[in-house]
Amino acid sequence: MKCFFGVMLWLAGLSAAMGQSSLSVDGIQEVMAFYGQSEAEVLSSDVWSAEAFLVSDAVRILKNPGKPVSKWQELPGGSEASLAQRILASDFRPIPGEFLWLQTIEGWYVVVPSKERFDIALNRKKNIQK
């Protein structure tokens, strides 16, 4: 459970600038480990950079969403893998026009933003360093 709270803090915005990238160090490292790529390859690829942003800054984690969630899907994978690794291994990515609600085996909700909100946030993140 301590690990999960660490992941929560990590995903909630404990991001650090890395070199010329404004992406989260943890997100970059998760993508590097998952895809077996170097830091330079992750940073130079729009797809892998977007994946790093998704698993580090874009998703929100909630224990109690405050209102009933009528439609959610289970995020595959157990607590032995990090939440970022489970998201990367899944097919869940931002889709146009709707948020994705996922629930983990631990009972937490993971909210993936709509494609439109994701793109706006990613572009804003990229432009911060320019």
mmCIF file with all atom_site columns, C-alpha atoms in Angstrom:
data_model
loop_
_atom_site.group_PDB
_atom_site.id
_atom_site.type_symbol
_atom_site.label_atom_id
_atom_site.label_alt_id
_atom_site.label_comp_id
_atom_site.label_asym_id
_atom_site.label_entity_id
_atom_site.label_seq_id
_atom_site.pdbx_PDB_ins_code
_atom_site.Cartn_x
_atom_site.Cartn_y
_atom_site.Cartn_z
_atom_site.occupancy
_atom_site.B_iso_or_equiv
_atom_site.pdbx_formal_charge
_atom_site.auth_seq_id
_atom_site.auth_comp_id
_atom_site.auth_asym_id
_atom_site.auth_atom_id
_atom_site.pdbx_PDB_model_num
ATOM 1   C CA . MET A 1 1   ? 0.000   0.000  0.000   1.00 0.00 ? 1   MET A CA 1
ATOM 2   C CA . LYS A 1 2   ? 2.939   2.342  0.682   1.00 0.00 ? 2   LYS A CA 1
ATOM 3   C CA . CYS A 1 3   ? 4.039   1.810  -2.906  1.00 0.00 ? 3   CYS A CA 1
ATOM 4   C CA . PHE A 1 4   ? 0.604   2.763  -4.169  1.00 0.00 ? 4   PHE A CA 1
ATOM 5   C CA . PHE A 1 5   ? 0.602   6.004  -2.183  1.00 0.00 ? 5   PHE A CA 1
ATOM 6   C CA . GLY A 1 6   ? 4.040   6.738  -3.621  1.00 0.00 ? 6   GLY A CA 1
ATOM 7   C CA . VAL A 1 7   ? 2.654   6.207  -7.106  1.00 0.00 ? 7   VAL A CA 1
ATOM 8   C CA . MET A 1 8   ? -0.267  8.491  -6.257  1.00 0.00 ? 8   MET A CA 1
ATOM 9   C CA . LEU A 1 9   ? 2.049   11.286 -5.243  1.00 0.00 ? 9   LEU A CA 1
ATOM 10  C CA . TRP A 1 10  ? 4.164   10.692 -8.298  1.00 0.00 ? 10  TRP A CA 1
ATOM 11  C CA . LEU A 1 11  ? 1.154   10.882 -10.615 1.00 0.00 ? 11  LEU A CA 1
ATOM 12  C CA . ALA A 1 12  ? -0.370  13.824 -8.790  1.00 0.00 ? 12  ALA A CA 1
ATOM 13  C CA . GLY A 1 13  ? 2.288   16.144 -10.028 1.00 0.00 ? 13  GLY A CA 1
ATOM 14  C CA . LEU A 1 14  ? 5.652   15.587 -8.437  1.00 0.00 ? 14  LEU A CA 1
ATOM 15  C CA . SER A 1 15  ? 7.365   16.356 -11.688 1.00 0.00 ? 15  SER A CA 1
ATOM 16  C CA . ALA A 1 16  ? 10.834  17.666 -12.196 1.00 0.00 ? 16  ALA A CA 1
ATOM 17  C CA . ALA A 1 17  ? 12.264  19.262 -15.270 1.00 0.00 ? 17  ALA A CA 1
ATOM 18  C CA . MET A 1 18  ? 14.761  17.080 -17.089 1.00 0.00 ? 18  MET A CA 1
ATOM 19  C CA . GLY A 1 19  ? 17.312  18.579 -19.464 1.00 0.00 ? 19  GLY A CA 1
ATOM 20  C CA . GLN A 1 20  ? 15.462  20.324 -22.255 1.00 0.00 ? 20  GLN A CA 1
ATOM 21  C CA . SER A 1 21  ? 12.258  18.424 -21.533 1.00 0.00 ? 21  SER A CA 1
ATOM 22  C CA . SER A 1 22  ? 9.426   19.626 -19.336 1.00 0.00 ? 22  SER A CA 1
ATOM 23  C CA . LEU A 1 23  ? 8.197   16.044 -18.982 1.00 0.00 ? 23  LEU A CA 1
ATOM 24  C CA . SER A 1 24  ? 8.270   14.262 -15.659 1.00 0.00 ? 24  SER A CA 1
ATOM 25  C CA . VAL A 1 25  ? 11.444  12.333 -14.909 1.00 0.00 ? 25  VAL A CA 1
ATOM 26  C CA . ASP A 1 26  ? 9.353   9.460  -13.575 1.00 0.00 ? 26  ASP A CA 1
ATOM 27  C CA . GLY A 1 27  ? 7.174   9.371  -16.689 1.00 0.00 ? 27  GLY A CA 1
ATOM 28  C CA . ILE A 1 28  ? 10.223  9.273  -18.922 1.00 0.00 ? 28  ILE A CA 1
ATOM 29  C CA . GLN A 1 29  ? 11.784  6.497  -16.843 1.00 0.00 ? 29  GLN A CA 1
ATOM 30  C CA . GLU A 1 30  ? 8.573   4.441  -16.900 1.00 0.00 ? 30  GLU A CA 1
ATOM 31  C CA . VAL A 1 31  ? 8.351   4.707  -20.697 1.00 0.00 ? 31  VAL A CA 1
ATOM 32  C CA . MET A 1 32  ? 12.064  3.905  -21.058 1.00 0.00 ? 32  MET A CA 1
ATOM 33  C CA . ALA A 1 33  ? 11.625  0.767  -18.944 1.00 0.00 ? 33  ALA A CA 1
ATOM 34  C CA . PHE A 1 34  ? 8.395   -0.332 -20.592 1.00 0.00 ? 34  PHE A CA 1
ATOM 35  C CA . TYR A 1 35  ? 9.486   0.095  -24.214 1.00 0.00 ? 35  TYR A CA 1
ATOM 36  C CA . GLY A 1 36  ? 13.199  -0.561 -23.676 1.00 0.00 ? 36  GLY A CA 1
ATOM 37  C CA . GLN A 1 37  ? 14.215  2.796  -25.129 1.00 0.00 ? 37  GLN A CA 1
ATOM 38  C CA . SER A 1 38  ? 16.834  5.352  -24.178 1.00 0.00 ? 38  SER A CA 1
ATOM 39  C CA . GLU A 1 39  ? 16.024  8.741  -22.716 1.00 0.00 ? 39  GLU A CA 1
ATOM 40  C CA . ALA A 1 40  ? 16.991  10.423 -25.987 1.00 0.00 ? 40  ALA A CA 1
ATOM 41  C CA . GLU A 1 41  ? 14.662  8.135  -27.948 1.00 0.00 ? 41  GLU A CA 1
ATOM 42  C CA . VAL A 1 42  ? 11.744  8.845  -25.609 1.00 0.00 ? 42  VAL A CA 1
ATOM 43  C CA . LEU A 1 43  ? 12.332  12.595 -25.740 1.00 0.00 ? 43  LEU A CA 1
ATOM 44  C CA . SER A 1 44  ? 12.677  12.665 -29.529 1.00 0.00 ? 44  SER A CA 1
ATOM 45  C CA . SER A 1 45  ? 9.502   10.665 -30.173 1.00 0.00 ? 45  SER A CA 1
ATOM 46  C CA . ASP A 1 46  ? 6.148   12.443 -30.066 1.00 0.00 ? 46  ASP A CA 1
ATOM 47  C CA . VAL A 1 47  ? 4.409   9.147  -29.261 1.00 0.00 ? 47  VAL A CA 1
ATOM 48  C CA . TRP A 1 48  ? 6.703   8.143  -26.385 1.00 0.00 ? 48  TRP A CA 1
ATOM 49  C CA . SER A 1 49  ? 6.763   11.692 -25.027 1.00 0.00 ? 49  SER A CA 1
ATOM 50  C CA . ALA A 1 50  ? 2.963   11.653 -24.994 1.00 0.00 ? 50  ALA A CA 1
ATOM 51  C CA . GLU A 1 51  ? 3.038   8.292  -23.188 1.00 0.00 ? 51  GLU A CA 1
ATOM 52  C CA . ALA A 1 52  ? 5.406   9.755  -20.567 1.00 0.00 ? 52  ALA A CA 1
ATOM 53  C CA . PHE A 1 53  ? 3.075   12.710 -20.062 1.00 0.00 ? 53  PHE A CA 1
ATOM 54  C CA . LEU A 1 54  ? 0.056   10.412 -19.818 1.00 0.00 ? 54  LEU A CA 1
ATOM 55  C CA . VAL A 1 55  ? 1.469   8.256  -17.033 1.00 0.00 ? 55  VAL A CA 1
ATOM 56  C CA . SER A 1 56  ? 3.058   11.087 -15.079 1.00 0.00 ? 56  SER A CA 1
ATOM 57  C CA . ASP A 1 57  ? 0.879   14.176 -15.343 1.00 0.00 ? 57  ASP A CA 1
ATOM 58  C CA . ALA A 1 58  ? -2.313  13.559 -17.303 1.00 0.00 ? 58  ALA A CA 1
ATOM 59  C CA . VAL A 1 59  ? -4.146  10.935 -15.269 1.00 0.00 ? 59  VAL A CA 1
ATOM 60  C CA . ARG A 1 60  ? -5.853  11.665 -11.976 1.00 0.00 ? 60  ARG A CA 1
ATOM 61  C CA . ILE A 1 61  ? -6.226  9.156  -9.158  1.00 0.00 ? 61  ILE A CA 1
ATOM 62  C CA . LEU A 1 62  ? -9.180  9.248  -6.796  1.00 0.00 ? 62  LEU A CA 1
ATOM 63  C CA . LYS A 1 63  ? -10.165 7.034  -3.887  1.00 0.00 ? 63  LYS A CA 1
ATOM 64  C CA . ASN A 1 64  ? -13.625 8.535  -3.788  1.00 0.00 ? 64  ASN A CA 1
ATOM 65  C CA . PRO A 1 65  ? -14.821 10.363 -6.916  1.00 0.00 ? 65  PRO A CA 1
ATOM 66  C CA . GLY A 1 66  ? -17.455 12.295 -4.929  1.00 0.00 ? 66  GLY A CA 1
ATOM 67  C CA . LYS A 1 67  ? -20.325 11.004 -7.055  1.00 0.00 ? 67  LYS A CA 1
ATOM 68  C CA . PRO A 1 68  ? -21.267 7.586  -8.370  1.00 0.00 ? 68  PRO A CA 1
ATOM 69  C CA . VAL A 1 69  ? -19.339 6.528  -11.445 1.00 0.00 ? 69  VAL A CA 1
ATOM 70  C CA . SER A 1 70  ? -21.841 4.829  -13.715 1.00 0.00 ? 70  SER A CA 1
ATOM 71  C CA . LYS A 1 71  ? -19.396 3.638  -16.364 1.00 0.00 ? 71  LYS A CA 1
ATOM 72  C CA . TRP A 1 72  ? -15.877 2.414  -15.587 1.00 0.00 ? 72  TRP A CA 1
ATOM 73  C CA . GLN A 1 73  ? -13.545 -0.295 -16.768 1.00 0.00 ? 73  GLN A CA 1
ATOM 74  C CA . GLU A 1 74  ? -11.078 -2.350 -14.797 1.00 0.00 ? 74  GLU A CA 1
ATOM 75  C CA . LEU A 1 75  ? -7.425  -1.457 -15.251 1.00 0.00 ? 75  LEU A CA 1
ATOM 76  C CA . PRO A 1 76  ? -5.672  -4.790 -15.747 1.00 0.00 ? 76  PRO A CA 1
ATOM 77  C CA . GLY A 1 77  ? -2.689  -5.831 -13.684 1.00 0.00 ? 77  GLY A CA 1
ATOM 78  C CA . GLY A 1 78  ? -1.981  -6.331 -10.030 1.00 0.00 ? 78  GLY A CA 1
ATOM 79  C CA . SER A 1 79  ? -0.357  -4.203 -7.400  1.00 0.00 ? 79  SER A CA 1
ATOM 80  C CA . GLU A 1 80  ? 3.048   -5.801 -8.087  1.00 0.00 ? 80  GLU A CA 1
ATOM 81  C CA . ALA A 1 81  ? 3.355   -3.530 -11.147 1.00 0.00 ? 81  ALA A CA 1
ATOM 82  C CA . SER A 1 82  ? 3.381   0.247  -10.914 1.00 0.00 ? 82  SER A CA 1
ATOM 83  C CA . LEU A 1 83  ? 0.267   2.075  -11.967 1.00 0.00 ? 83  LEU A CA 1
ATOM 84  C CA . ALA A 1 84  ? 2.206   3.642  -14.846 1.00 0.00 ? 84  ALA A CA 1
ATOM 85  C CA . GLN A 1 85  ? 3.277   0.218  -16.116 1.00 0.00 ? 85  GLN A CA 1
ATOM 86  C CA . ARG A 1 86  ? -0.327  -1.023 -15.946 1.00 0.00 ? 86  ARG A CA 1
ATOM 87  C CA . ILE A 1 87  ? -1.548  1.984  -17.925 1.00 0.00 ? 87  ILE A CA 1
ATOM 88  C CA . LEU A 1 88  ? 1.186   1.546  -20.541 1.00 0.00 ? 88  LEU A CA 1
ATOM 89  C CA . ALA A 1 89  ? 0.380   -2.171 -20.865 1.00 0.00 ? 89  ALA A CA 1
ATOM 90  C CA . SER A 1 90  ? -3.327  -1.460 -21.335 1.00 0.00 ? 90  SER A CA 1
ATOM 91  C CA . ASP A 1 91  ? -5.061  -0.151 -24.427 1.00 0.00 ? 91  ASP A CA 1
ATOM 92  C CA . PHE A 1 92  ? -6.521  2.748  -22.453 1.00 0.00 ? 92  PHE A CA 1
ATOM 93  C CA . ARG A 1 93  ? -5.550  6.061  -24.006 1.00 0.00 ? 93  ARG A CA 1
ATOM 94  C CA . PRO A 1 94  ? -7.365  9.399  -24.288 1.00 0.00 ? 94  PRO A CA 1
ATOM 95  C CA . ILE A 1 95  ? -10.299 9.244  -26.687 1.00 0.00 ? 95  ILE A CA 1
ATOM 96  C CA . PRO A 1 96  ? -12.172 12.142 -28.275 1.00 0.00 ? 96  PRO A CA 1
ATOM 97  C CA . GLY A 1 97  ? -15.060 13.585 -26.331 1.00 0.00 ? 97  GLY A CA 1
ATOM 98  C CA . GLU A 1 98  ? -14.987 11.620 -23.098 1.00 0.00 ? 98  GLU A CA 1
ATOM 99  C CA . PHE A 1 99  ? -13.042 10.878 -19.969 1.00 0.00 ? 99  PHE A CA 1
ATOM 100 C CA . LEU A 1 100 ? -12.158 7.255  -19.276 1.00 0.00 ? 100 LEU A CA 1
ATOM 101 C CA . TRP A 1 101 ? -12.844 6.011  -15.781 1.00 0.00 ? 101 TRP A CA 1
ATOM 102 C CA . LEU A 1 102 ? -10.751 3.022  -14.785 1.00 0.00 ? 102 LEU A CA 1
ATOM 103 C CA . GLN A 1 103 ? -10.720 1.184  -11.499 1.00 0.00 ? 103 GLN A CA 1
ATOM 104 C CA . THR A 1 104 ? -7.693  -0.604 -10.092 1.00 0.00 ? 104 THR A CA 1
ATOM 105 C CA . ILE A 1 105 ? -7.720  -3.893 -8.244  1.00 0.00 ? 105 ILE A CA 1
ATOM 106 C CA . GLU A 1 106 ? -6.965  -1.839 -5.115  1.00 0.00 ? 106 GLU A CA 1
ATOM 107 C CA . GLY A 1 107 ? -10.262 0.061  -5.534  1.00 0.00 ? 107 GLY A CA 1
ATOM 108 C CA . TRP A 1 108 ? -8.823  3.382  -6.712  1.00 0.00 ? 108 TRP A CA 1
ATOM 109 C CA . TYR A 1 109 ? -10.235 5.248  -9.696  1.00 0.00 ? 109 TYR A CA 1
ATOM 110 C CA . VAL A 1 110 ? -7.928  6.416  -12.467 1.00 0.00 ? 110 VAL A CA 1
ATOM 111 C CA . VAL A 1 111 ? -9.307  9.139  -14.711 1.00 0.00 ? 111 VAL A CA 1
ATOM 112 C CA . VAL A 1 112 ? -7.840  9.517  -18.198 1.00 0.00 ? 112 VAL A CA 1
ATOM 113 C CA . PRO A 1 113 ? -8.738  12.881 -19.768 1.00 0.00 ? 113 PRO A CA 1
ATOM 114 C CA . SER A 1 114 ? -10.463 13.254 -23.112 1.00 0.00 ? 114 SER A CA 1
ATOM 115 C CA . LYS A 1 115 ? -8.214  13.462 -26.172 1.00 0.00 ? 115 LYS A CA 1
ATOM 116 C CA . GLU A 1 116 ? -8.948  17.169 -26.508 1.00 0.00 ? 116 GLU A CA 1
ATOM 117 C CA . ARG A 1 117 ? -7.992  17.979 -22.907 1.00 0.00 ? 117 ARG A CA 1
ATOM 118 C CA . PHE A 1 118 ? -4.971  15.715 -23.098 1.00 0.00 ? 118 PHE A CA 1
ATOM 119 C CA . ASP A 1 119 ? -3.683  17.461 -26.249 1.00 0.00 ? 119 ASP A CA 1
ATOM 120 C CA . ILE A 1 120 ? -4.184  20.912 -24.734 1.00 0.00 ? 120 ILE A CA 1
ATOM 121 C CA . ALA A 1 121 ? -2.365  19.942 -21.516 1.00 0.00 ? 121 ALA A CA 1
ATOM 122 C CA . LEU A 1 122 ? 0.481   18.246 -23.424 1.00 0.00 ? 122 LEU A CA 1
ATOM 123 C CA . ASN A 1 123 ? 0.972   21.258 -25.711 1.00 0.00 ? 123 ASN A CA 1
ATOM 124 C CA . ARG A 1 124 ? 0.929   23.581 -22.706 1.00 0.00 ? 124 ARG A CA 1
ATOM 125 C CA . LYS A 1 125 ? 3.547   21.407 -20.996 1.00 0.00 ? 125 LYS A CA 1
ATOM 126 C CA . LYS A 1 126 ? 5.762   21.432 -24.102 1.00 0.00 ? 126 LYS A CA 1
ATOM 127 C CA . ASN A 1 127 ? 5.444   25.212 -24.502 1.00 0.00 ? 127 ASN A CA 1
ATOM 128 C CA . ILE A 1 128 ? 6.474   25.920 -20.900 1.00 0.00 ? 128 ILE A CA 1
ATOM 129 C CA . GLN A 1 129 ? 10.104  25.207 -21.770 1.00 0.00 ? 129 GLN A CA 1
ATOM 130 C CA . LYS A 1 130 ? 10.147  27.214 -25.008 1.00 0.00 ? 130 LYS A CA 1
#
